[in-house]
PDB file of C-alpha atoms in Angstrom:
ATOM      1  CA  UNK O   1     -52.866-190.006   5.694  1.00 94.00           C
ATOM      2  CA  UNK O   2     -51.771-192.425   8.408  1.00 95.00           C
ATOM      3  CA  UNK O   3     -48.605-190.397   9.014  1.00 95.00           C
ATOM      4  CA  UNK O   4     -50.717-187.270   9.324  1.00 96.00           C
ATOM      5  CA  UNK O   5     -52.956-188.961  11.901  1.00 96.00           C
ATOM      6  CA  UNK O   6     -49.912-190.227  13.781  1.00 97.00           C
ATOM      7  CA  UNK O   7     -48.481-186.706  14.043  1.00 97.00           C
ATOM      8  CA  UNK O   8     -51.872-185.223  14.896  1.00 97.00           C
ATOM      9  CA  UNK O   9     -52.363-187.700  17.743  1.00 97.00           C
ATOM     10  CA  UNK O  10     -48.734-188.220  18.809  1.00 96.00           C
ATOM     11  CA  UNK O  11     -49.096-191.931  18.066  1.00 97.00           C
ATOM     12  CA  UNK O  12     -45.554-193.364  18.005  1.00 96.00           C
ATOM     13  CA  UNK O  13     -44.100-189.984  17.060  1.00 97.00           C
ATOM     14  CA  UNK O  14     -43.939-186.624  18.824  1.00 96.00           C
ATOM     15  CA  UNK O  15     -47.290-184.841  18.460  1.00 97.00           C
ATOM     16  CA  UNK O  16     -46.879-182.136  15.802  1.00 97.00           C
ATOM     17  CA  UNK O  17     -49.993-180.483  14.377  1.00 98.00           C
ATOM     18  CA  UNK O  18     -48.057-178.484  11.800  1.00 98.00           C
ATOM     19  CA  UNK O  19     -46.416-181.595  10.390  1.00 98.00           C
ATOM     20  CA  UNK O  20     -49.817-183.328  10.340  1.00 98.00           C
ATOM     21  CA  UNK O  21     -51.256-180.283   8.534  1.00 98.00           C
ATOM     22  CA  UNK O  22     -48.524-180.604   5.891  1.00 98.00           C
ATOM     23  CA  UNK O  23     -49.345-184.260   5.236  1.00 98.00           C
ATOM     24  CA  UNK O  24     -53.090-183.610   5.050  1.00 98.00           C
ATOM     25  CA  UNK O  25     -52.583-180.536   2.837  1.00 98.00           C
ATOM     26  CA  UNK O  26     -50.434-182.526   0.443  1.00 97.00           C
ATOM     27  CA  UNK O  27     -53.165-185.143   0.066  1.00 97.00           C
ATOM     28  CA  UNK O  28     -55.885-182.518  -0.452  1.00 97.00           C
ATOM     29  CA  UNK O  29     -53.806-180.411  -2.852  1.00 96.00           C
ATOM     30  CA  UNK O  30     -52.660-183.350  -4.979  1.00 96.00           C
ATOM     31  CA  UNK O  31     -55.954-185.244  -5.195  1.00 94.00           C
ATOM     32  CA  UNK O  32     -58.881-182.787  -5.242  1.00 93.00           C
ATOM     33  CA  UNK O  33     -60.499-184.515  -8.233  1.00 92.00           C
ATOM     34  CA  UNK O  34     -60.326-188.071  -6.879  1.00 93.00           C
ATOM     35  CA  UNK O  35     -63.387-189.866  -8.200  1.00 91.00           C
ATOM     36  CA  UNK O  36     -66.132-190.135  -5.612  1.00 88.00           C
ATOM     37  CA  UNK O  37     -66.715-193.692  -4.497  1.00 86.00           C
ATOM     38  CA  UNK O  38     -63.147-194.871  -5.046  1.00 90.00           C
ATOM     39  CA  UNK O  39     -61.204-196.267  -2.090  1.00 87.00           C
ATOM     40  CA  UNK O  40     -58.944-193.196  -2.075  1.00 94.00           C
ATOM     41  CA  UNK O  41     -61.839-190.722  -2.144  1.00 95.00           C
ATOM     42  CA  UNK O  42     -62.593-191.267   1.538  1.00 94.00           C
ATOM     43  CA  UNK O  43     -58.988-190.553   2.463  1.00 96.00           C
ATOM     44  CA  UNK O  44     -58.924-187.389   0.362  1.00 97.00           C
ATOM     45  CA  UNK O  45     -62.216-186.214   1.862  1.00 97.00           C
ATOM     46  CA  UNK O  46     -60.886-186.769   5.394  1.00 97.00           C
ATOM     47  CA  UNK O  47     -57.717-184.859   4.472  1.00 98.00           C
ATOM     48  CA  UNK O  48     -59.882-181.888   3.416  1.00 98.00           C
ATOM     49  CA  UNK O  49     -61.747-182.109   6.729  1.00 98.00           C
ATOM     50  CA  UNK O  50     -58.494-182.200   8.709  1.00 98.00           C
ATOM     51  CA  UNK O  51     -57.091-179.196   6.813  1.00 98.00           C
ATOM     52  CA  UNK O  52     -60.359-177.338   7.393  1.00 98.00           C
ATOM     53  CA  UNK O  53     -60.187-178.119  11.099  1.00 98.00           C
ATOM     54  CA  UNK O  54     -56.659-176.757  11.313  1.00 98.00           C
ATOM     55  CA  UNK O  55     -57.715-173.564   9.525  1.00 98.00           C
ATOM     56  CA  UNK O  56     -60.708-173.253  11.827  1.00 97.00           C
ATOM     57  CA  UNK O  57     -58.527-173.142  14.945  1.00 96.00           C
ATOM     58  CA  UNK O  58     -55.073-172.277  13.588  1.00 97.00           C
ATOM     59  CA  UNK O  59     -51.901-173.979  14.789  1.00 98.00           C
ATOM     60  CA  UNK O  60     -50.009-172.135  17.514  1.00 96.00           C
ATOM     61  CA  UNK O  61     -46.365-171.388  16.712  1.00 96.00           C
ATOM     62  CA  UNK O  62     -46.776-172.158  13.007  1.00 97.00           C
ATOM     63  CA  UNK O  63     -47.569-170.290   9.792  1.00 97.00           C
ATOM     64  CA  UNK O  64     -51.112-171.749   9.898  1.00 98.00           C
ATOM     65  CA  UNK O  65     -53.270-169.013  11.376  1.00 98.00           C
ATOM     66  CA  UNK O  66     -56.955-169.109  12.173  1.00 97.00           C
ATOM     67  CA  UNK O  67     -58.783-168.623   8.882  1.00 98.00           C
ATOM     68  CA  UNK O  68     -62.486-169.430   9.210  1.00 98.00           C
ATOM     69  CA  UNK O  69     -63.355-168.516   5.583  1.00 98.00           C
ATOM     70  CA  UNK O  70     -60.686-170.952   4.347  1.00 98.00           C
ATOM     71  CA  UNK O  71     -61.966-173.618   6.748  1.00 98.00           C
ATOM     72  CA  UNK O  72     -65.455-173.134   5.359  1.00 98.00           C
ATOM     73  CA  UNK O  73     -64.094-173.589   1.825  1.00 97.00           C
ATOM     74  CA  UNK O  74     -62.394-176.861   2.794  1.00 98.00           C
ATOM     75  CA  UNK O  75     -65.538-178.208   4.457  1.00 98.00           C
ATOM     76  CA  UNK O  76     -67.714-177.024   1.558  1.00 98.00           C
ATOM     77  CA  UNK O  77     -65.550-178.787  -1.021  1.00 97.00           C
ATOM     78  CA  UNK O  78     -65.460-182.067   0.929  1.00 97.00           C
ATOM     79  CA  UNK O  79     -69.218-181.799   1.508  1.00 97.00           C
ATOM     80  CA  UNK O  80     -70.139-181.193  -2.120  1.00 96.00           C
ATOM     81  CA  UNK O  81     -67.543-183.184  -4.010  1.00 96.00           C
ATOM     82  CA  UNK O  82     -67.167-186.176  -1.680  1.00 96.00           C
ATOM     83  CA  UNK O  83     -70.389-186.073   0.368  1.00 96.00           C
ATOM     84  CA  UNK O  84     -68.352-186.451   3.563  1.00 97.00           C
ATOM     85  CA  UNK O  85     -70.525-186.471   6.716  1.00 98.00           C
ATOM     86  CA  UNK O  86     -67.844-184.884   8.942  1.00 98.00           C
ATOM     87  CA  UNK O  87     -67.427-182.073   6.438  1.00 98.00           C
ATOM     88  CA  UNK O  88     -71.195-181.601   6.213  1.00 98.00           C
ATOM     89  CA  UNK O  89     -71.458-181.441  10.002  1.00 98.00           C
ATOM     90  CA  UNK O  90     -68.631-178.909  10.271  1.00 98.00           C
ATOM     91  CA  UNK O  91     -70.065-176.818   7.453  1.00 98.00           C
ATOM     92  CA  UNK O  92     -73.486-176.892   9.091  1.00 98.00           C
ATOM     93  CA  UNK O  93     -71.978-175.714  12.377  1.00 98.00           C
ATOM     94  CA  UNK O  94     -70.169-172.888  10.599  1.00 98.00           C
ATOM     95  CA  UNK O  95     -73.401-171.723   8.948  1.00 98.00           C
ATOM     96  CA  UNK O  96     -75.190-172.001  12.286  1.00 96.00           C
ATOM     97  CA  UNK O  97     -72.554-169.913  14.085  1.00 95.00           C
ATOM     98  CA  UNK O  98     -71.790-167.531  11.210  1.00 96.00           C
ATOM     99  CA  UNK O  99     -68.126-168.576  11.282  1.00 96.00           C
ATOM    100  CA  UNK O 100     -66.211-167.752   8.122  1.00 96.00           C
ATOM    101  CA  UNK O 101     -69.167-166.106   6.433  1.00 95.00           C
ATOM    102  CA  UNK O 102     -72.776-165.213   6.883  1.00 94.00           C
ATOM    103  CA  UNK O 103     -74.972-166.961   9.403  1.00 95.00           C
ATOM    104  CA  UNK O 104     -77.682-168.977   7.671  1.00 95.00           C
ATOM    105  CA  UNK O 105     -79.776-171.321   9.787  1.00 95.00           C
ATOM    106  CA  UNK O 106     -81.548-172.837   6.794  1.00 94.00           C
ATOM    107  CA  UNK O 107     -78.238-173.739   5.134  1.00 96.00           C
ATOM    108  CA  UNK O 108     -77.009-175.046   8.481  1.00 97.00           C
ATOM    109  CA  UNK O 109     -80.055-177.307   8.762  1.00 97.00           C
ATOM    110  CA  UNK O 110     -79.558-178.516   5.188  1.00 97.00           C
ATOM    111  CA  UNK O 111     -75.950-179.589   5.782  1.00 98.00           C
ATOM    112  CA  UNK O 112     -76.657-180.987   9.238  1.00 98.00           C
ATOM    113  CA  UNK O 113     -79.525-183.023   7.790  1.00 98.00           C
ATOM    114  CA  UNK O 114     -77.292-184.543   5.116  1.00 98.00           C
ATOM    115  CA  UNK O 115     -74.775-185.618   7.768  1.00 98.00           C
ATOM    116  CA  UNK O 116     -77.515-186.754  10.158  1.00 98.00           C
ATOM    117  CA  UNK O 117     -79.004-189.029   7.502  1.00 98.00           C
ATOM    118  CA  UNK O 118     -75.572-190.665   7.194  1.00 97.00           C
ATOM    119  CA  UNK O 119     -75.618-191.496  10.892  1.00 96.00           C
ATOM    120  CA  UNK O 120     -73.434-188.652  12.196  1.00 97.00           C
ATOM    121  CA  UNK O 121     -74.486-188.413  15.879  1.00 96.00           C
ATOM    122  CA  UNK O 122     -73.281-184.837  16.440  1.00 97.00           C
ATOM    123  CA  UNK O 123     -75.154-183.661  13.351  1.00 98.00           C
ATOM    124  CA  UNK O 124     -78.246-185.518  14.542  1.00 98.00           C
ATOM    125  CA  UNK O 125     -78.039-183.852  17.959  1.00 98.00           C
ATOM    126  CA  UNK O 126     -77.426-180.328  16.671  1.00 97.00           C
ATOM    127  CA  UNK O 127     -80.083-180.653  13.952  1.00 97.00           C
ATOM    128  CA  UNK O 128     -82.496-181.951  16.563  1.00 97.00           C
ATOM    129  CA  UNK O 129     -81.798-178.962  18.771  1.00 96.00           C
ATOM    130  CA  UNK O 130     -82.238-176.500  15.886  1.00 96.00           C
ATOM    131  CA  UNK O 131     -85.552-178.076  14.879  1.00 96.00           C
ATOM    132  CA  UNK O 132     -86.775-178.476  18.461  1.00 96.00           C
ATOM    133  CA  UNK O 133     -86.079-174.832  19.367  1.00 93.00           C
ATOM    134  CA  UNK O 134     -86.728-173.181  16.022  1.00 92.00           C
ATOM    135  CA  UNK O 135     -84.113-170.533  15.310  1.00 81.00           C
ATOM    136  CA  UNK O 136     -83.609-167.477  13.129  1.00 83.00           C
ATOM    137  CA  UNK O 137     -86.679-167.915  10.965  1.00 80.00           C
ATOM    138  CA  UNK O 138     -86.705-171.695  11.137  1.00 86.00           C
ATOM    139  CA  UNK O 139     -90.091-172.832  12.414  1.00 91.00           C
ATOM    140  CA  UNK O 140     -90.205-175.011  15.502  1.00 94.00           C
ATOM    141  CA  UNK O 141     -90.591-178.675  14.620  1.00 95.00           C
ATOM    142  CA  UNK O 142     -90.743-180.297  18.045  1.00 95.00           C
ATOM    143  CA  UNK O 143     -91.512-183.927  17.086  1.00 96.00           C
ATOM    144  CA  UNK O 144     -88.878-184.039  14.350  1.00 96.00           C
ATOM    145  CA  UNK O 145     -86.317-182.286  16.548  1.00 96.00           C
ATOM    146  CA  UNK O 146     -86.928-184.697  19.413  1.00 96.00           C
ATOM    147  CA  UNK O 147     -86.683-187.695  17.129  1.00 97.00           C
ATOM    148  CA  UNK O 148     -83.247-186.590  15.887  1.00 98.00           C
ATOM    149  CA  UNK O 149     -82.107-185.999  19.478  1.00 97.00           C
ATOM    150  CA  UNK O 150     -83.311-189.480  20.495  1.00 97.00           C
ATOM    151  CA  UNK O 151     -81.482-191.076  17.577  1.00 97.00           C
ATOM    152  CA  UNK O 152     -78.293-189.225  18.547  1.00 97.00           C
ATOM    153  CA  UNK O 153     -78.699-190.112  22.213  1.00 96.00           C
ATOM    154  CA  UNK O 154     -79.130-193.791  21.433  1.00 95.00           C
ATOM    155  CA  UNK O 155     -75.787-193.987  19.586  1.00 94.00           C
ATOM    156  CA  UNK O 156     -73.876-191.474  21.719  1.00 93.00           C
ATOM    157  CA  UNK O 157     -70.861-192.653  23.687  1.00 93.00           C
ATOM    158  CA  UNK O 158     -71.658-191.822  27.341  1.00 91.00           C
ATOM    159  CA  UNK O 159     -67.939-191.445  28.089  1.00 92.00           C
ATOM    160  CA  UNK O 160     -67.431-188.561  25.659  1.00 94.00           C
ATOM    161  CA  UNK O 161     -70.834-187.445  24.392  1.00 94.00           C
ATOM    162  CA  UNK O 162     -72.583-186.574  27.639  1.00 94.00           C
ATOM    163  CA  UNK O 163     -73.672-183.248  26.127  1.00 95.00           C
ATOM    164  CA  UNK O 164     -75.950-185.142  23.719  1.00 96.00           C
ATOM    165  CA  UNK O 165     -77.489-187.180  26.513  1.00 94.00           C
ATOM    166  CA  UNK O 166     -77.974-184.095  28.711  1.00 94.00           C
ATOM    167  CA  UNK O 167     -79.421-181.998  25.869  1.00 94.00           C
ATOM    168  CA  UNK O 168     -81.958-184.719  25.086  1.00 94.00           C
ATOM    169  CA  UNK O 169     -82.864-185.146  28.746  1.00 93.00           C
ATOM    170  CA  UNK O 170     -83.583-181.405  29.054  1.00 93.00           C
ATOM    171  CA  UNK O 171     -85.788-181.474  25.950  1.00 92.00           C
ATOM    172  CA  UNK O 172     -87.940-184.420  27.116  1.00 85.00           C
TER     173      UNK O 172
END
């Protein structure tokens, strides 16, 4: 996993997303049944999330093409089997946007809520926005939506998460 991260980030080695994808895929393919709660389970879950992210965007100049349905499968597996908050957030976003399958705001809110309850600030912010605005048959829940936005704002990193701070400011 560390080698995959090194190649993904170009940390001490030339940045190479395809090579990173290969490392992450190997972990996911060889350990899909890792028992939840074991020390290795977190690594396997993160490998599934990384593979899903690569399928979501594709890797230019490689055999890995954009494949949103496959990305959704990766995020779904890591969400259900491992309970991974990053996977739940990504799956929620895919349901919200209709990427890789049907758009389903209620399913999006369900997955975003699971990640939000685990302290995922992006899930908290997006869930807050969905609840605050009410969307696609979801009733408006202004107080609950605002509370999630405030929680996200309070833990957001101002250097990289200005969108959370700005979104909350506009909703106040």
